[in-house]
């Protein structure tokens, strides 16, 4: 990955832990961080754990990227950093954000968990920020690990020390669970045992949500925030769907991750082919830039719940939904709301994340179900007031 990105890389057991390390290094407690409201709530809690105030950004409703033109100057004046999301692999406007951050004298941090193969401005996503975090759980399907990259290689030692201070010791039970997980998942899938599959997912700490968003637990969250910056008080939120997010990796994790990472180019080629196919479908929005090897393709459908149900009947599970936007989820108590929230609300309600590796099957099911494309309303188009 150092060769791919042209940057120093530091292994971390999870993208979320790498992001916490980066936020603590580059941002003073009490600072304000511009981020996307259509994002995993775990990332929201990581920002809070770092002692920072999330500020929700306006979005481009075609792909969920940050709409830079809709961010008022007044918002820029109070920021301590910008955190990109590169949702589903669609790049945020990193070159423009880099220039604006430089003009404001603040760091740019890139969350590239979904974007290990995406490019913007002729460079890989993750090569613009002062720091960038990647996940090895997504395109590689390693289900563990990630890495933190830095523009200044001299910082690697300090960041490695900060990471090590946060690690929990490797546990034999955790390594055995990780080693057995692919076989358990394959077994329940092969037998089509839906309830058993869900039980296995819960046992492995991969599925704890009854709804798209986890419960906020506002009173407990207020108490945790009084102790920030600190990861411990936020552990019950940050660990959701990945209980081993801060456990030092053992030999089984390293071996499997290395083996899968060796096949990354083949995986990216398959994701690119599937993304092209889905981008030709009636539900795809014509976003800016070239086709990318997306982790998921956000198809825009009029009745997403009906589309999800139709896919489920054909044993296609829809994941990576982020609805409602974080400013509606957390209210003004815990975040600054977006100055133009309409586009994020619309996108969060209509985006159907489609796995490009199952492109043909998904297209067939949506056609058979009569799913209608959703057109972007005029008030949500990029650069508008979106209120």
Short mmCIF file of C-alpha atoms in Angstrom, two decimals:
data_model
loop_
_atom_site.label_atom_id
_atom_site.label_comp_id
_atom_site.label_asym_id
_atom_site.label_seq_id
_atom_site.Cartn_x
_atom_site.Cartn_y
_atom_site.Cartn_z
CA UNK A 1 0.00 0.00 0.00
CA UNK A 2 2.98 2.27 0.52
CA UNK A 3 3.91 1.66 -3.11
CA UNK A 4 0.36 2.25 -4.32
CA UNK A 5 -0.15 5.51 -2.46
CA UNK A 6 3.38 6.87 -2.35
CA UNK A 7 2.98 7.41 1.40
CA UNK A 8 4.06 5.89 4.66
CA UNK A 9 1.47 3.40 5.93
CA UNK A 10 0.83 2.15 9.45
CA UNK A 11 -1.24 -0.99 10.08
CA UNK A 12 -4.18 -0.61 12.47
CA UNK A 13 -6.65 -3.30 13.60
CA UNK A 14 -9.57 -1.23 12.24
CA UNK A 15 -10.24 1.89 10.22
CA UNK A 16 -12.16 3.39 13.16
CA UNK A 17 -9.15 3.07 15.47
CA UNK A 18 -6.89 4.60 12.82
CA UNK A 19 -9.27 7.54 12.50
CA UNK A 20 -9.27 8.09 16.25
CA UNK A 21 -5.45 8.14 16.26
CA UNK A 22 -5.44 10.68 13.43
CA UNK A 23 -8.06 12.95 15.01
CA UNK A 24 -6.22 12.98 18.32
CA UNK A 25 -2.95 13.84 16.63
CA UNK A 26 -4.17 16.60 14.30
CA UNK A 27 -7.06 18.19 16.22
CA UNK A 28 -7.14 19.83 19.62
CA UNK A 29 -10.06 18.92 21.88
CA UNK A 30 -12.99 21.28 21.43
CA UNK A 31 -12.38 21.73 17.71
CA UNK A 32 -15.01 21.46 15.01
CA UNK A 33 -14.76 18.95 12.16
CA UNK A 34 -16.67 19.20 8.87
CA UNK A 35 -17.93 15.76 7.85
CA UNK A 36 -20.65 14.05 5.86
CA UNK A 37 -24.06 13.49 7.50
CA UNK A 38 -24.54 10.33 5.41
CA UNK A 39 -21.98 8.19 7.15
CA UNK A 40 -21.74 5.31 9.58
CA UNK A 41 -22.75 6.43 13.06
CA UNK A 42 -19.65 4.67 14.43
CA UNK A 43 -17.54 7.36 12.75
CA UNK A 44 -19.70 10.03 14.37
CA UNK A 45 -18.96 8.55 17.80
CA UNK A 46 -15.24 8.32 17.01
CA UNK A 47 -15.23 12.08 16.32
CA UNK A 48 -17.02 12.71 19.62
CA UNK A 49 -14.59 10.41 21.45
CA UNK A 50 -11.71 12.55 20.16
CA UNK A 51 -13.29 15.50 21.96
CA UNK A 52 -14.45 17.17 18.77
CA UNK A 53 -17.70 18.72 17.55
CA UNK A 54 -19.04 17.25 14.28
CA UNK A 55 -20.26 19.82 11.72
CA UNK A 56 -22.46 18.29 9.03
CA UNK A 57 -21.71 19.22 5.41
CA UNK A 58 -24.09 19.71 2.44
CA UNK A 59 -23.97 16.83 -0.03
CA UNK A 60 -24.26 16.18 -3.75
CA UNK A 61 -27.49 14.11 -3.99
CA UNK A 62 -26.20 12.11 -6.96
CA UNK A 63 -23.49 10.24 -5.06
CA UNK A 64 -23.35 11.53 -1.47
CA UNK A 65 -20.08 13.44 -1.89
CA UNK A 66 -19.48 16.75 -0.09
CA UNK A 67 -20.92 19.72 -2.01
CA UNK A 68 -18.11 22.20 -1.45
CA UNK A 69 -19.97 25.11 -3.09
CA UNK A 70 -22.79 24.88 -0.56
CA UNK A 71 -20.55 25.24 2.52
CA UNK A 72 -20.91 28.88 3.72
CA UNK A 73 -17.81 30.94 4.50
CA UNK A 74 -19.08 31.34 8.07
CA UNK A 75 -18.80 27.56 8.55
CA UNK A 76 -15.23 27.50 7.22
CA UNK A 77 -14.06 30.18 9.64
CA UNK A 78 -14.73 28.02 12.70
CA UNK A 79 -13.36 24.66 11.52
CA UNK A 80 -10.41 22.74 12.93
CA UNK A 81 -10.35 20.04 10.21
CA UNK A 82 -12.25 18.46 7.32
CA UNK A 83 -13.00 14.73 7.29
CA UNK A 84 -14.00 13.23 3.95
CA UNK A 85 -16.08 10.05 3.60
CA UNK A 86 -15.77 9.01 -0.08
CA UNK A 87 -19.09 7.27 0.36
CA UNK A 88 -19.30 3.81 -1.24
CA UNK A 89 -16.05 4.72 -3.06
CA UNK A 90 -17.37 7.84 -4.81
CA UNK A 91 -14.60 10.42 -4.23
CA UNK A 92 -15.19 13.62 -2.34
CA UNK A 93 -13.65 16.66 -4.15
CA UNK A 94 -10.25 16.15 -2.51
CA UNK A 95 -8.20 18.57 -4.69
CA UNK A 96 -10.61 21.43 -3.97
CA UNK A 97 -10.90 20.51 -0.30
CA UNK A 98 -7.12 20.32 -0.04
CA UNK A 99 -6.81 23.84 -1.46
CA UNK A 100 -9.50 25.19 0.87
CA UNK A 101 -7.95 23.53 3.92
CA UNK A 102 -4.55 24.96 3.00
CA UNK A 103 -6.08 28.43 2.69
CA UNK A 104 -7.74 27.99 6.10
CA UNK A 105 -4.66 26.49 7.74
CA UNK A 106 -6.44 23.31 8.85
CA UNK A 107 -5.76 19.61 8.20
CA UNK A 108 -7.58 17.48 5.67
CA UNK A 109 -8.26 13.92 6.88
CA UNK A 110 -9.54 11.33 4.40
CA UNK A 111 -11.72 8.39 5.38
CA UNK A 112 -11.09 6.03 2.48
CA UNK A 113 -12.68 2.92 3.99
CA UNK A 114 -14.85 2.43 0.88
CA UNK A 115 -12.34 3.83 -1.60
CA UNK A 116 -9.21 1.71 -1.64
CA UNK A 117 -9.25 1.69 -5.46
CA UNK A 118 -10.81 5.08 -6.25
CA UNK A 119 -9.01 8.01 -7.83
CA UNK A 120 -9.66 11.74 -8.05
CA UNK A 121 -7.69 14.42 -9.87
CA UNK A 122 -5.39 11.76 -11.32
CA UNK A 123 -4.30 10.53 -7.88
CA UNK A 124 -5.51 7.81 -5.51
CA UNK A 125 -8.07 8.75 -2.90
CA UNK A 126 -6.10 8.99 0.32
CA UNK A 127 -3.13 10.79 -1.21
CA UNK A 128 -4.43 14.32 -0.52
CA UNK A 129 -4.95 14.41 3.23
CA UNK A 130 -2.51 15.15 6.00
CA UNK A 131 -3.62 11.68 7.05
CA UNK A 132 -5.92 9.07 5.53
CA UNK A 133 -7.48 5.90 6.89
CA UNK A 134 -8.33 2.78 4.91
CA UNK A 135 -10.22 -0.41 5.72
CA UNK A 136 -9.12 -3.90 4.77
CA UNK A 137 -12.60 -5.23 5.63
CA UNK A 138 -14.26 -3.98 2.46
CA UNK A 139 -12.82 -4.62 -1.02
CA UNK A 140 -10.43 -7.32 0.19
CA UNK A 141 -13.12 -9.04 2.31
CA UNK A 142 -10.51 -9.61 5.02
CA UNK A 143 -13.10 -8.62 7.66
CA UNK A 144 -10.36 -7.13 9.80
CA UNK A 145 -7.68 -4.51 9.79
CA UNK A 146 -6.91 -1.24 8.10
CA UNK A 147 -4.12 1.26 7.81
CA UNK A 148 -3.31 4.88 8.45
CA UNK A 149 -1.31 6.82 5.86
CA UNK A 150 0.50 10.09 6.44
CA UNK A 151 1.88 12.80 4.18
CA UNK A 152 4.85 13.39 6.50
CA UNK A 153 6.75 10.11 7.04
CA UNK A 154 8.53 11.61 10.06
CA UNK A 155 5.24 11.30 11.97
CA UNK A 156 5.02 7.53 11.66
CA UNK A 157 6.86 6.83 14.91
CA UNK A 158 4.62 9.09 17.02
CA UNK A 159 1.47 7.65 15.43
CA UNK A 160 2.68 4.09 15.93
CA UNK A 161 3.26 4.84 19.61
CA UNK A 162 -0.23 6.36 19.91
CA UNK A 163 -1.73 3.29 18.23
CA UNK A 164 0.12 0.89 20.52
CA UNK A 165 -1.10 2.74 23.61
CA UNK A 166 -4.68 2.05 22.51
CA UNK A 167 -4.32 -1.62 21.58
CA UNK A 168 -5.79 -4.40 23.67
CA UNK A 169 -3.74 -7.62 23.81
CA UNK A 170 -4.39 -10.29 21.22
CA UNK A 171 -6.67 -13.04 22.56
CA UNK A 172 -6.71 -16.68 21.53
CA UNK A 173 -10.52 -16.75 21.51
CA UNK A 174 -10.62 -13.76 19.18
CA UNK A 175 -8.12 -15.35 16.80
CA UNK A 176 -10.03 -18.65 16.76
CA UNK A 177 -13.30 -16.83 16.10
CA UNK A 178 -11.69 -14.94 13.23
CA UNK A 179 -10.17 -18.10 11.75
CA UNK A 180 -13.50 -19.96 11.88
CA UNK A 181 -15.68 -17.10 10.67
CA UNK A 182 -15.40 -17.71 6.88
CA UNK A 183 -16.46 -21.35 7.36
CA UNK A 184 -19.39 -20.44 9.61
CA UNK A 185 -20.62 -17.81 7.19
CA UNK A 186 -20.26 -20.12 4.19
CA UNK A 187 -22.10 -22.91 6.02
CA UNK A 188 -25.17 -20.90 6.97
CA UNK A 189 -25.31 -19.32 3.51
CA UNK A 190 -25.07 -22.69 1.80
CA UNK A 191 -27.86 -24.10 3.94
CA UNK A 192 -29.93 -20.92 3.51
CA UNK A 193 -30.43 -20.71 7.26
CA UNK A 194 -31.39 -17.07 7.67
CA UNK A 195 -31.95 -17.18 11.43
CA UNK A 196 -28.75 -19.13 11.98
CA UNK A 197 -26.87 -16.62 9.84
CA UNK A 198 -28.13 -13.75 11.95
CA UNK A 199 -27.18 -15.59 15.14
CA UNK A 200 -23.67 -16.18 13.80
CA UNK A 201 -23.35 -12.52 12.85
CA UNK A 202 -24.38 -11.46 16.36
CA UNK A 203 -22.00 -13.94 17.94
CA UNK A 204 -19.11 -12.55 15.91
CA UNK A 205 -19.95 -8.97 16.83
CA UNK A 206 -20.86 -8.16 13.22
CA UNK A 207 -24.54 -7.24 13.66
CA UNK A 208 -26.00 -5.56 16.71
CA UNK A 209 -28.49 -3.15 15.20
CA UNK A 210 -32.23 -3.59 15.11
CA UNK A 211 -32.53 -0.46 12.95
CA UNK A 212 -30.20 1.28 10.49
CA UNK A 213 -28.88 3.59 13.21
CA UNK A 214 -27.84 2.29 16.62
CA UNK A 215 -29.66 3.80 19.64
CA UNK A 216 -28.14 7.20 20.49
CA UNK A 217 -28.69 6.92 24.27
CA UNK A 218 -28.47 10.66 24.75
CA UNK A 219 -28.13 10.72 28.55
CA UNK A 220 -25.27 8.21 28.51
CA UNK A 221 -23.67 10.07 25.61
CA UNK A 222 -23.67 13.34 27.56
CA UNK A 223 -21.82 11.59 30.38
CA UNK A 224 -19.28 10.10 27.96
CA UNK A 225 -18.66 13.49 26.35
CA UNK A 226 -17.77 14.94 29.74
CA UNK A 227 -14.80 12.54 29.77
CA UNK A 228 -13.64 13.18 26.19
CA UNK A 229 -11.14 12.99 24.67
CA UNK A 230 -10.99 9.34 25.63
CA UNK A 231 -11.93 6.18 23.79
CA UNK A 232 -13.00 4.16 26.84
CA UNK A 233 -16.23 6.05 27.67
CA UNK A 234 -17.37 5.66 24.03
CA UNK A 235 -16.48 1.98 23.75
CA UNK A 236 -20.09 0.74 23.74
CA UNK A 237 -20.81 2.85 20.63
CA UNK A 238 -17.49 2.53 18.79
CA UNK A 239 -17.37 -1.29 19.12
CA UNK A 240 -20.75 -1.84 17.41
CA UNK A 241 -20.50 -4.41 14.57
CA UNK A 242 -16.76 -4.89 15.26
CA UNK A 243 -15.93 -5.94 18.79
CA UNK A 244 -12.24 -6.51 17.99
CA UNK A 245 -11.67 -3.00 16.60
CA UNK A 246 -8.75 -2.33 18.96
CA UNK A 247 -7.35 -5.83 19.52
CA UNK A 248 -3.76 -6.40 18.44
CA UNK A 249 -3.82 -8.80 15.48
CA UNK A 250 -2.43 -12.31 15.71
CA UNK A 251 -0.92 -14.60 13.10
CA UNK A 252 -4.27 -15.76 11.68
CA UNK A 253 -5.39 -12.21 10.91
CA UNK A 254 -2.06 -11.19 9.43
CA UNK A 255 -1.83 -14.28 7.25
CA UNK A 256 -5.35 -14.09 5.83
CA UNK A 257 -5.18 -10.32 5.32
CA UNK A 258 -1.88 -10.58 3.44
CA UNK A 259 -3.25 -13.37 1.25
CA UNK A 260 -6.38 -11.41 0.36
CA UNK A 261 -4.47 -8.18 -0.18
CA UNK A 262 -2.36 -9.96 -2.79
CA UNK A 263 -5.58 -10.39 -4.81
CA UNK A 264 -6.65 -6.76 -4.50
CA UNK A 265 -6.15 -5.91 -8.18
CA UNK A 266 -8.40 -8.76 -9.26
CA UNK A 267 -11.06 -7.68 -6.78
CA UNK A 268 -10.86 -4.07 -7.95
CA UNK A 269 -11.24 -5.18 -11.57
CA UNK A 270 -14.37 -7.13 -10.65
CA UNK A 271 -15.79 -4.17 -8.72
CA UNK A 272 -15.06 -1.86 -11.66
CA UNK A 273 -16.84 -4.17 -14.13
CA UNK A 274 -19.87 -4.46 -11.84
CA UNK A 275 -19.95 -0.71 -11.23
CA UNK A 276 -19.96 -0.08 -14.99
CA UNK A 277 -22.87 -2.45 -15.42
CA UNK A 278 -24.89 -0.87 -12.60
CA UNK A 279 -24.02 2.62 -13.87
CA UNK A 280 -25.78 1.75 -17.11
CA UNK A 281 -29.00 0.81 -15.30
CA UNK A 282 -32.05 3.10 -15.08
CA UNK A 283 -31.51 3.68 -11.34
CA UNK A 284 -27.97 5.04 -11.58
CA UNK A 285 -27.31 8.77 -11.23
CA UNK A 286 -24.81 10.42 -13.54
CA UNK A 287 -22.28 11.62 -10.99
CA UNK A 288 -19.13 13.63 -11.68
CA UNK A 289 -15.92 11.99 -12.87
CA UNK A 290 -15.03 8.59 -14.34
CA UNK A 291 -16.41 5.24 -13.24
CA UNK A 292 -14.66 3.94 -10.12
CA UNK A 293 -14.32 0.41 -8.67
CA UNK A 294 -16.96 1.21 -6.07
CA UNK A 295 -17.47 -0.85 -2.94
CA UNK A 296 -21.21 -0.28 -3.35
CA UNK A 297 -23.09 1.53 -6.11
CA UNK A 298 -25.76 3.91 -4.77
CA UNK A 299 -28.74 3.28 -7.03
CA UNK A 300 -31.49 5.86 -6.58
CA UNK A 301 -34.94 4.28 -6.28
CA UNK A 302 -38.31 5.83 -5.57
CA UNK A 303 -39.42 3.26 -2.98
CA UNK A 304 -36.23 1.93 -1.43
CA UNK A 305 -37.96 -0.18 1.22
CA UNK A 306 -39.89 -2.06 -1.45
CA UNK A 307 -36.69 -2.57 -3.45
CA UNK A 308 -34.88 -3.91 -0.37
CA UNK A 309 -37.75 -6.31 0.27
CA UNK A 310 -37.69 -7.52 -3.34
CA UNK A 311 -33.95 -8.18 -3.14
CA UNK A 312 -34.36 -9.95 0.21
CA UNK A 313 -36.85 -12.37 -1.36
CA UNK A 314 -34.00 -13.41 -3.65
CA UNK A 315 -31.58 -13.69 -0.70
CA UNK A 316 -29.74 -10.47 -1.55
CA UNK A 317 -29.07 -8.52 1.63
CA UNK A 318 -28.81 -4.74 1.46
CA UNK A 319 -26.29 -3.24 3.87
CA UNK A 320 -24.38 0.00 4.39
CA UNK A 321 -27.49 2.17 4.71
CA UNK A 322 -27.04 5.50 6.51
CA UNK A 323 -30.51 6.89 7.11
CA UNK A 324 -31.42 9.31 8.64
CA UNK A 325 -28.53 11.77 8.18
CA UNK A 326 -26.42 12.32 11.29
CA UNK A 327 -27.78 15.80 12.02
CA UNK A 328 -31.33 14.39 12.17
CA UNK A 329 -30.11 11.36 14.13
CA UNK A 330 -28.14 13.31 16.74
CA UNK A 331 -29.91 16.70 16.70
CA UNK A 332 -28.25 19.96 17.67
CA UNK A 333 -27.21 18.57 21.06
CA UNK A 334 -24.27 16.64 19.66
CA UNK A 335 -23.58 18.11 16.22
CA UNK A 336 -23.90 21.28 14.17
CA UNK A 337 -26.57 20.65 11.53
CA UNK A 338 -25.88 21.01 7.84
CA UNK A 339 -26.54 24.50 6.42
CA UNK A 340 -28.30 22.80 3.49
CA UNK A 341 -29.76 19.48 4.70
CA UNK A 342 -32.29 18.67 1.96
CA UNK A 343 -29.91 16.86 -0.40
CA UNK A 344 -28.54 14.58 2.34
CA UNK A 345 -32.05 13.72 3.52
CA UNK A 346 -33.15 12.91 -0.02
CA UNK A 347 -30.06 10.83 -0.78
CA UNK A 348 -30.24 8.93 2.51
CA UNK A 349 -33.88 8.04 1.82
CA UNK A 350 -33.45 6.94 -1.81
CA UNK A 351 -29.93 5.47 -2.06
CA UNK A 352 -29.88 1.69 -2.48
CA UNK A 353 -26.28 0.43 -2.02
CA UNK A 354 -25.82 -2.31 -4.62
CA UNK A 355 -22.96 -4.80 -4.51
CA UNK A 356 -21.21 -4.55 -7.91
CA UNK A 357 -20.17 -8.20 -7.64
CA UNK A 358 -23.88 -9.09 -7.94
CA UNK A 359 -24.74 -6.50 -10.54
CA UNK A 360 -26.63 -8.67 -13.03
CA UNK A 361 -28.76 -10.33 -10.37
CA UNK A 362 -29.63 -7.03 -8.69
CA UNK A 363 -30.64 -5.45 -12.00
CA UNK A 364 -32.82 -8.44 -12.84
CA UNK A 365 -34.61 -8.34 -9.47
CA UNK A 366 -35.22 -4.59 -9.62
CA UNK A 367 -36.63 -4.87 -13.13
CA UNK A 368 -38.87 -7.76 -12.16
CA UNK A 369 -40.14 -5.85 -9.10
CA UNK A 370 -40.95 -2.73 -11.12
CA UNK A 371 -38.69 -0.48 -9.05
CA UNK A 372 -38.87 3.11 -10.33
CA UNK A 373 -35.85 5.41 -10.53
CA UNK A 374 -35.86 8.48 -8.28
CA UNK A 375 -35.13 11.81 -9.93
CA UNK A 376 -33.17 14.43 -7.99
CA UNK A 377 -35.49 17.33 -7.04
CA UNK A 378 -34.44 20.79 -8.18
CA UNK A 379 -34.05 22.06 -4.62
CA UNK A 380 -31.50 19.32 -3.88
CA UNK A 381 -29.19 19.83 -6.85
CA UNK A 382 -25.52 20.62 -6.19
CA UNK A 383 -24.69 24.21 -5.27
CA UNK A 384 -28.27 25.11 -4.35
CA UNK A 385 -29.44 26.36 -0.97
CA UNK A 386 -31.00 22.97 -0.25
CA UNK A 387 -32.85 24.24 2.83
#
